[in-house]
Tab-separated table of C-alpha atoms in Angstrom:
chain	number	residue	atom	x	y	z
A	1	MET	CA	12.241	-21.566	-6.724
A	2	GLY	CA	9.329	-19.496	-8.465
A	3	GLN	CA	9.699	-16.689	-10.855
A	4	PHE	CA	9.090	-14.066	-8.106
A	5	GLY	CA	11.411	-15.579	-5.617
A	6	VAL	CA	10.843	-18.243	-2.918
A	7	PHE	CA	7.043	-18.161	-3.707
A	8	SER	CA	5.351	-19.987	-6.731
A	9	GLU	CA	3.221	-17.598	-8.925
A	10	LYS	CA	0.200	-19.010	-7.040
A	11	GLU	CA	1.615	-18.202	-3.740
A	12	THR	CA	2.626	-14.724	-4.979
A	13	ILE	CA	-0.873	-14.113	-5.753
A	14	GLU	CA	-2.326	-15.318	-2.714
A	15	LYS	CA	0.382	-13.014	-0.831
A	16	ILE	CA	-0.810	-10.206	-3.080
A	17	LYS	CA	-4.356	-10.603	-2.081
A	18	GLU	CA	-3.430	-10.854	1.735
A	19	TYR	CA	-1.223	-7.878	1.521
A	20	LEU	CA	-3.880	-5.710	-0.223
A	21	ALA	CA	-6.580	-6.768	2.185
A	22	ASN	CA	-4.308	-5.488	4.904
A	23	ASP	CA	-4.048	-2.026	3.210
A	24	ALA	CA	-0.603	-2.631	1.702
A	25	VAL	CA	0.951	0.194	-0.442
A	26	VAL	CA	1.787	-0.881	-3.921
A	27	LEU	CA	5.406	0.641	-5.067
A	28	ASP	CA	5.958	0.937	-8.764
A	29	VAL	CA	9.777	0.947	-9.341
A	30	ARG	CA	9.574	1.311	-13.144
A	31	THR	CA	10.793	4.205	-15.143
A	32	GLN	CA	8.456	7.192	-15.746
A	33	GLU	CA	7.973	6.331	-19.310
A	34	GLU	CA	6.746	2.976	-18.265
A	35	TRP	CA	4.533	4.423	-15.325
A	36	ASN	CA	2.967	6.711	-17.991
A	37	GLU	CA	1.801	3.940	-20.126
A	38	GLY	CA	-0.207	2.398	-17.324
A	39	HIS	CA	0.061	1.699	-13.534
A	40	VAL	CA	-2.025	0.509	-10.478
A	41	GLU	CA	-4.287	3.098	-9.318
A	42	GLY	CA	-3.302	4.648	-5.947
A	43	ALA	CA	0.305	3.204	-6.450
A	44	GLN	CA	3.191	4.785	-5.190
A	45	HIS	CA	6.070	5.530	-8.044
A	46	ILE	CA	9.634	5.630	-6.710
A	47	ILE	CA	12.094	4.601	-9.654
A	48	LEU	CA	14.205	1.516	-8.408
A	49	ASN	CA	17.470	3.450	-8.364
A	50	LEU	CA	15.888	5.897	-6.007
A	51	ILE	CA	14.809	3.482	-3.463
A	52	PRO	CA	17.880	3.556	-1.381
A	53	HIS	CA	17.342	7.343	-0.884
A	54	GLN	CA	13.803	6.940	-0.155
A	55	VAL	CA	13.853	4.149	2.171
A	56	GLU	CA	12.759	6.351	5.251
A	57	GLU	CA	9.801	7.575	3.595
A	58	ILE	CA	8.899	4.130	2.640
A	59	LYS	CA	9.277	3.118	6.355
A	60	SER	CA	7.164	6.270	7.169
A	61	TRP	CA	4.163	4.849	5.492
A	62	ASN	CA	3.940	1.933	8.165
A	63	LYS	CA	2.357	-0.383	5.627
A	64	LYS	CA	2.984	-3.511	4.101
A	65	VAL	CA	4.431	-3.017	0.642
A	66	ILE	CA	3.963	-4.820	-2.537
A	67	ALA	CA	6.527	-4.012	-5.100
A	68	VAL	CA	5.777	-4.118	-8.592
A	69	CYS	CA	7.629	-3.441	-12.054
A	70	ARG	CA	7.187	-4.676	-15.726
A	71	SER	CA	8.541	-8.360	-15.375
A	72	GLY	CA	9.332	-8.991	-11.960
A	73	ALA	CA	13.043	-8.500	-11.868
A	74	ARG	CA	13.349	-4.783	-10.696
A	75	SER	CA	10.421	-5.197	-8.051
A	76	GLY	CA	12.480	-8.324	-6.984
A	77	GLN	CA	15.528	-6.347	-6.466
A	78	ALA	CA	13.648	-3.626	-4.562
A	79	THR	CA	11.985	-6.257	-2.323
A	80	ARG	CA	15.545	-7.677	-1.487
A	81	PHE	CA	16.604	-4.196	-0.296
A	82	LEU	CA	13.379	-3.251	1.512
A	83	GLU	CA	13.578	-6.438	3.197
A	84	GLN	CA	17.072	-5.722	4.300
A	85	ASN	CA	15.838	-2.431	5.677
A	86	ASP	CA	13.210	-4.174	7.997
A	87	ILE	CA	10.288	-3.319	5.590
A	88	ASP	CA	7.551	-6.058	5.287
A	89	VAL	CA	7.349	-6.490	1.541
A	90	VAL	CA	6.454	-8.971	-1.149
A	91	ASN	CA	7.397	-8.901	-4.877
A	92	GLY	CA	4.272	-8.319	-6.584
A	93	GLY	CA	5.817	-9.067	-9.948
A	94	PRO	CA	4.472	-7.259	-13.166
A	95	TRP	CA	2.068	-4.523	-12.165
A	96	GLN	CA	-0.834	-6.278	-13.962
A	97	ASN	CA	-0.719	-8.943	-11.059
A	98	VAL	CA	-1.845	-6.502	-8.632
A	99	ASP	CA	-4.079	-4.305	-10.937
A	100	GLN	CA	-6.499	-7.029	-11.343
A	101	PHE	CA	-7.330	-6.800	-7.699
A	102	ILE	CA	-7.764	-3.085	-7.311
A	103	SER	CA	-11.362	-2.284	-7.906
């Protein structure tokens, strides 16, 4: 099992690229302070503990989701919750994993 769940890091990067090519929404689940230090341009910011209260909003996006945080742990928690709520999501791990592909 890879750092980000069932995918290896290489598979995760490929999945991120695939999701971005299909207009996925990047969802950053870090704290406000972490977000202020840097984030993916155009990302949505919903702090992890607010995700359960925002699930209907996330569903309304009608898009695939790439969850990110600082290390992959919180985005992994968000990914599991969103999957349980029938949202097509991948754990992108650290936000820099996605940021490198945003032009």
